[in-house]
Amino acid sequence: MGGMDDQDIIREFLIESSENLARLDEEIVLLERKPKDAELLASVFRTFHTIKGTCGFLGYSKLEAITHIAENILSQLRNGERDLTPPLVSLLLETIDAIKQVLRSLEATGEEGEEEYAELRERLRVACEGESAPAAQTPQAPAPVEETAVARTPSAADSTIRVDVGLLDKLMNLVGELVLARNQILQFNARHEDAALNANSQRLNLITTELQESVMKTRMQPIGVVWNKLPRLVRDVAASCQKRITLEMDGADTGIDRTILEAIKDPLTHMVRNCCDHGIEMPSERERLGKPAVGRLSLRAYHEGGHVNIEIVDDGAGIDPERIKAKAVQKGLIRQEQAERLSDREAMQLVFLPGFSTAERVTSISGRGVGMDVVKTNIEKIGGVVDLASTPGQGTTVKIKIPLTLAIIPGLVVHSGGERFVIPQVSLLELVRLEGESGLRQIERVQGSPVYRRRGMLLPIAYLNEILGLKPEDSAADAVNIVVLQAEDRQFGLVVDGISDTQEIVVKPLGKLLKGLDCYSGATIMGDGRVALILDVLGVAQRSGVCTESRESSRGVQAQASKQEGLRQSLLLFRCGSFERLAVPLSQVARLEEFPAARIEQAAGRPVVQYRGRILPLVDLGRQLDGRSQPDRAQDPLQVIVFGEGNKTVGVMVDRILDILEEEVSEMRKTRRPGILGSVVVGSRVTDLLNLEPVMRSASEDDPASLGALGAALQSEEETALAGERI
Amino acid sequence: MREKGSEMGNASRQYATFYLGELFFGVEVCQVQEVLRHQEMTCVPLAPDVVEGLINLRGQIVTAVDMRQKFGLNRRPAGKAPMNMVVRTDDGAASLLVDEIGDVIEAPEDSFELPPDNIPPGRRELIDGVYKLQHGLLMVLNTERALAVARTD
C-alpha cells in the first residue's frame, strides 16, 4: 500500500481505541446513574461503533464480533426499547475489559490472542435477545483483567499524548518571543565585556535554539499524512480513464510544519491527478511506444538545507514545449514573436500562467484549467518554489521546494536610506561587494538601466532606496553592496547601503493598513527592540521593473540547454593542483571564503583557521589529489570552500574559484582516480567531479572542530567579496 | 451606528478622551488597550500617508496612524511628540497618534446626538456622534473607519 503502512494504521487504531475505551469506562459508569441521558448514550454507542468499524476494516474478527453484539444492545437502549439495568452495565464493562485485553495482545504480539470469549459472547447474545440481561455465571463485578495476561510494556498510548493544536501554536509564538529576547541579550552582550554575562547568554543561546527546534518538531507531521490519500486517488483516476498506474512513494516520514502541510495538500493532490490524467498515456499507446503498459508515478520527499523537496515524477508522455507555446499564443497569453524566443525551459513555465490548461480536452478529473497557476500561487504563498522539467516522450518531473516552517526564518539584515530591512535567506543567492572607484564603474548601463557583469552574464540592478523612495545615504559611498536575489525564475541585484549580518527572525504579519504593499512580506523585531520590515523579494523585483510580468526575459545569454538527459544542477567550478577544472554541486557548498595565509594555524599537526568563533579544519586538496604539495602553494590570500554545517565544517583549500554554472550535466564517465567521482561536460568543457566524501572524512578523522564551539554569533567579520550563501 | 439610549435618562458611557489641537475626541473605554508616551517608530516607505510607522509593543507589531493626517489637519508642530492611544481592532492592536491624552469621562446618554450634517463627508464618517458636554463637545471616534485603509486620502 505504501505511504502510511499497515503498522502505522494499527498503531493509530490502538492509540485511538485506548483513549476511547478510557472514556467509555467513565461514561458507562455515569450512564448507570443517569440511564436516560440520550447524549451520553449516543456517545457510548458511537465509540463502540467506531471500534467495531475499524476492527472490521483491519480484519480483527474477534474484536468485531464482541463489539458488534455490544453495539446492538446499545442500539436497543438508545431507541428506548429497553432500560439499562445494573447487570447490563456490568456486562458492558466486562465487554470493555475484553476489548482492552484483545487490544493489549494486539499491541504486544500483533495477534488477537487465544482467548475466544465464547462465554461472554453468548451472554451478550442472550442479553441482546432476552428481555433482561442474565447475570454472569459468577455473580460478581467483573474481575479486572489480569495485568499479567500480556507482558507489561509501555503501550503506544502511554508514550504519546494528544495536544490541542492551538496550544502548539501558542507555544510556537512564545518561542518566537523567546528568540527575540535572546537576540536582544546577545546584542547587549556584544557591547559589554562581562565574562559571567557572556557565559550565561551563550547558554541561553544554546537552550533557546534547542527549544526552538524541539517546538518546531512538535508541529512537524510526516508528509505521509497527506500522501496516504494518494494511492486511492491514483487508483480511482486510473480506473476511470482505463489506465494502469503504479504509485511509488519514498520519504513518507519526511516531517513538515503542519501549517505548511495544510497548504500543500491541495496543490499536491492536484498535481498527482494531473499526472495520472494528462501525463501518463493509455496502456495501448504506451506499448506502441515500447514502454511498459503500466505507467509509473513516483513521489519523493526529502530534507535539504532547511527545506523540504518534493518531487513528482511520471514516465508519461511529457510536455512538448512547442505545443505549449502554440497553446499560449492561441490563448493570447503571449505573442508569437515572444514564443519564438523562449527556450524550452522557459516554455515549460508557461504552464503556470493563469488561464492555461494543456489538456486538449477538459476532463472531469483535472478541473477546468484552473490548475497549475493556482498550484504555483499556493506554493509561493508559503515561500516555496515550483519547477517543472519535462522530456517529451519520457516523462515529467515537478519539483517543489518549500521551507520547513514559516514562523522563524533566517534573514539577511541590510540598510538602505537610513532604514533597516530584512531579506529572507531563501531568496538570497550571493553577496557582491564592489570597492573603490573601479568598483563603481563596474555597474554599467544598458539604455540607462543599470546592469552588472556577473560571471559573464548581465545581472539587472535595482537600488533599494530608489524603489522605496528613500533618500540616498549621504556619505560618499566608496563601495557598492549588491545582494543577488532570486525572484521566481529571474535573478537580479539589489543595491543596498550596508549589509549587517544574518539572523533568525520571527515573521509577524503587517496590519490591514499595510496589506496592500507588495514590497513587504511582514515585519520583525530586531535585537535592539525596534521593528524592521521584511522585504518581499518578488514584490520588490516587480516594483523595480527588473522582473517584468510579461515574459520578455533579460536573460538571452542563458547557456543553451542541451538536449542531453540529466537534471539541471548548479556547480561550483574551481582549479586545484594539477586539475584545471574541478566541480562540486553548489548545494553542498556552505560558503566561499578567503583567508590570509598568516591566519593559518596548526592544531594537532593539521592546518586550521579560526572561523566564526570555531576552529575550521583545512584540507589541502591539491596534496590529497596529487599526493604532493604544489610548489606554488605560497599564494595569499588562500581560497577556501567551506563544506558542511554546524560542528562538522571543513574548509577545502583550492587554487582558484572559477565560476558557478547552472546546467544540465552530461552523463558521467567514471574514473578510477582517488578523490574524483568522474568526468562530465560542463560549460562545453570536460570537468572532473570532486568526490567530497573522502575529503570530508580525511578532515574529521581526528576532528579538531570538537575542541569547542566558542560562539555561534553570526558575525561576518570578513568582508568577503563573494559569499556563496547556501540556499 | 450606536443605539440611542434616550429613554434611559441617567445611563452613561465611559470614554477615553484625547485632543487634536482644539478638537476633543473620545473612544469607548472598552476599545482602548493602553495609552503610551511617544514610542520609537520604524517608518514604512510607500505606506499611505496616514501610517506614521510601526511600533514594537512588547513583541507585538502595531501600526501607528496619525489622526491629524486622517482628519486633514495641519502637521503637528515640530518638537511636539505625539502620544499613542492603542486600541483593539479585529486585526489586532493599532495605535492612534494624538496630540494629548485627556481624562476618562462619563458621558450621559441623553446628551448624545448624531453628527451634524455640515461636517464635510470625508470626516463625517469618522465620527459616530457628538456628546454635548458642559464644557464643550466630545466627538465619538469610529475607530474602525479611522483605521480603515485610506480611501478618501
PDB file of N, CA, C and O in Angstrom, chain A residues 14-36:
ATOM      1  N   LEU A  14      -4.710   1.656  17.774  1.00  0.00           N
ATOM      2  CA  LEU A  14      -4.500   1.295  19.170  1.00  0.00           C
ATOM      3  C   LEU A  14      -4.554   2.521  20.064  1.00  0.00           C
ATOM      4  O   LEU A  14      -5.199   2.517  21.111  1.00  0.00           O
ATOM      5  N   ILE A  15      -3.894   3.581  19.619  1.00  0.00           N
ATOM      6  CA  ILE A  15      -3.883   4.799  20.433  1.00  0.00           C
ATOM      7  C   ILE A  15      -5.283   5.350  20.572  1.00  0.00           C
ATOM      8  O   ILE A  15      -5.763   5.650  21.664  1.00  0.00           O
ATOM      9  N   GLU A  16      -5.964   5.404  19.432  1.00  0.00           N
ATOM     10  CA  GLU A  16      -7.299   5.980  19.437  1.00  0.00           C
ATOM     11  C   GLU A  16      -8.233   5.153  20.297  1.00  0.00           C
ATOM     12  O   GLU A  16      -8.971   5.668  21.120  1.00  0.00           O
ATOM     13  N   SER A  17      -8.159   3.833  20.133  1.00  0.00           N
ATOM     14  CA  SER A  17      -9.068   2.958  20.847  1.00  0.00           C
ATOM     15  C   SER A  17      -8.839   3.040  22.339  1.00  0.00           C
ATOM     16  O   SER A  17      -9.794   3.063  23.117  1.00  0.00           O
ATOM     17  N   SER A  18      -7.573   3.080  22.743  1.00  0.00           N
ATOM     18  CA  SER A  18      -7.351   3.065  24.184  1.00  0.00           C
ATOM     19  C   SER A  18      -7.839   4.363  24.806  1.00  0.00           C
ATOM     20  O   SER A  18      -8.310   4.372  25.929  1.00  0.00           O
ATOM     21  N   GLU A  19      -7.757   5.468  24.052  1.00  0.00           N
ATOM     22  CA  GLU A  19      -8.345   6.708  24.555  1.00  0.00           C
ATOM     23  C   GLU A  19      -9.859   6.584  24.669  1.00  0.00           C
ATOM     24  O   GLU A  19     -10.463   6.949  25.662  1.00  0.00           O
ATOM     25  N   ASN A  20     -10.423   6.035  23.622  1.00  0.00           N
ATOM     26  CA  ASN A  20     -11.877   5.868  23.606  1.00  0.00           C
ATOM     27  C   ASN A  20     -12.359   4.984  24.744  1.00  0.00           C
ATOM     28  O   ASN A  20     -13.362   5.266  25.391  1.00  0.00           O
ATOM     29  N   LEU A  21     -11.619   3.905  24.976  1.00  0.00           N
ATOM     30  CA  LEU A  21     -12.040   2.952  25.995  1.00  0.00           C
ATOM     31  C   LEU A  21     -11.962   3.561  27.382  1.00  0.00           C
ATOM     32  O   LEU A  21     -12.835   3.338  28.222  1.00  0.00           O
ATOM     33  N   ALA A  22     -10.926   4.368  27.606  1.00  0.00           N
ATOM     34  CA  ALA A  22     -10.795   5.017  28.904  1.00  0.00           C
ATOM     35  C   ALA A  22     -12.011   5.900  29.144  1.00  0.00           C
ATOM     36  O   ALA A  22     -12.558   5.953  30.241  1.00  0.00           O
ATOM     37  N   ARG A  23     -12.445   6.549  28.065  1.00  0.00           N
ATOM     38  CA  ARG A  23     -13.605   7.419  28.198  1.00  0.00           C
ATOM     39  C   ARG A  23     -14.863   6.583  28.419  1.00  0.00           C
ATOM     40  O   ARG A  23     -15.732   6.937  29.189  1.00  0.00           O
ATOM     41  N   LEU A  24     -14.919   5.450  27.724  1.00  0.00           N
ATOM     42  CA  LEU A  24     -16.091   4.583  27.828  1.00  0.00           C
ATOM     43  C   LEU A  24     -16.327   4.147  29.265  1.00  0.00           C
ATOM     44  O   LEU A  24     -17.454   4.168  29.749  1.00  0.00           O
ATOM     45  N   ASP A  25     -15.255   3.719  29.927  1.00  0.00           N
ATOM     46  CA  ASP A  25     -15.358   3.299  31.330  1.00  0.00           C
ATOM     47  C   ASP A  25     -16.122   4.334  32.123  1.00  0.00           C
ATOM     48  O   ASP A  25     -17.068   4.042  32.827  1.00  0.00           O
ATOM     49  N   GLU A  26     -15.649   5.578  31.967  1.00  0.00           N
ATOM     50  CA  GLU A  26     -16.235   6.686  32.701  1.00  0.00           C
ATOM     51  C   GLU A  26     -17.686   6.880  32.320  1.00  0.00           C
ATOM     52  O   GLU A  26     -18.566   7.003  33.163  1.00  0.00           O
ATOM     53  N   GLU A  27     -17.918   6.871  31.028  1.00  0.00           N
ATOM     54  CA  GLU A  27     -19.269   7.199  30.549  1.00  0.00           C
ATOM     55  C   GLU A  27     -20.289   6.150  30.955  1.00  0.00           C
ATOM     56  O   GLU A  27     -21.428   6.481  31.283  1.00  0.00           O
ATOM     57  N   ILE A  28     -19.872   4.906  30.931  1.00  0.00           N
ATOM     58  CA  ILE A  28     -20.841   3.872  31.276  1.00  0.00           C
ATOM     59  C   ILE A  28     -21.204   3.949  32.746  1.00  0.00           C
ATOM     60  O   ILE A  28     -22.374   3.801  33.126  1.00  0.00           O
ATOM     61  N   VAL A  29     -20.202   4.226  33.575  1.00  0.00           N
ATOM     62  CA  VAL A  29     -20.492   4.378  35.000  1.00  0.00           C
ATOM     63  C   VAL A  29     -21.441   5.552  35.208  1.00  0.00           C
ATOM     64  O   VAL A  29     -22.400   5.485  35.984  1.00  0.00           O
ATOM     65  N   LEU A  30     -21.194   6.622  34.463  1.00  0.00           N
ATOM     66  CA  LEU A  30     -22.057   7.794  34.547  1.00  0.00           C
ATOM     67  C   LEU A  30     -23.469   7.446  34.070  1.00  0.00           C
ATOM     68  O   LEU A  30     -24.468   7.881  34.630  1.00  0.00           O
ATOM     69  N   LEU A  31     -23.494   6.614  33.057  1.00  0.00           N
ATOM     70  CA  LEU A  31     -24.771   6.238  32.450  1.00  0.00           C
ATOM     71  C   LEU A  31     -25.619   5.448  33.439  1.00  0.00           C
ATOM     72  O   LEU A  31     -26.841   5.523  33.434  1.00  0.00           O
ATOM     73  N   GLU A  32     -24.933   4.689  34.268  1.00  0.00           N
ATOM     74  CA  GLU A  32     -25.650   3.899  35.249  1.00  0.00           C
ATOM     75  C   GLU A  32     -26.438   4.813  36.174  1.00  0.00           C
ATOM     76  O   GLU A  32     -27.550   4.507  36.591  1.00  0.00           O
ATOM     77  N   ARG A  33     -25.831   5.966  36.461  1.00  0.00           N
ATOM     78  CA  ARG A  33     -26.509   6.915  37.348  1.00  0.00           C
ATOM     79  C   ARG A  33     -27.580   7.688  36.595  1.00  0.00           C
ATOM     80  O   ARG A  33     -28.614   8.020  37.137  1.00  0.00           O
ATOM     81  N   LYS A  34     -27.318   7.998  35.348  1.00  0.00           N
ATOM     82  CA  LYS A  34     -28.310   8.752  34.565  1.00  0.00           C
ATOM     83  C   LYS A  34     -28.678   7.950  33.323  1.00  0.00           C
ATOM     84  O   LYS A  34     -28.246   8.272  32.219  1.00  0.00           O
ATOM     85  N   PRO A  35     -29.438   6.885  33.494  1.00  0.00           N
ATOM     86  CA  PRO A  35     -29.682   5.958  32.376  1.00  0.00           C
ATOM     87  C   PRO A  35     -30.464   6.594  31.225  1.00  0.00           C
ATOM     88  O   PRO A  35     -30.512   6.039  30.134  1.00  0.00           O
ATOM     89  N   LYS A  36     -31.066   7.740  31.453  1.00  0.00           N
ATOM     90  CA  LYS A  36     -31.912   8.318  30.395  1.00  0.00           C
ATOM     91  C   LYS A  36     -31.184   9.404  29.594  1.00  0.00           C
ATOM     92  O   LYS A  36     -31.791  10.054  28.747  1.00  0.00           O
TER      93      LYS A  36
END
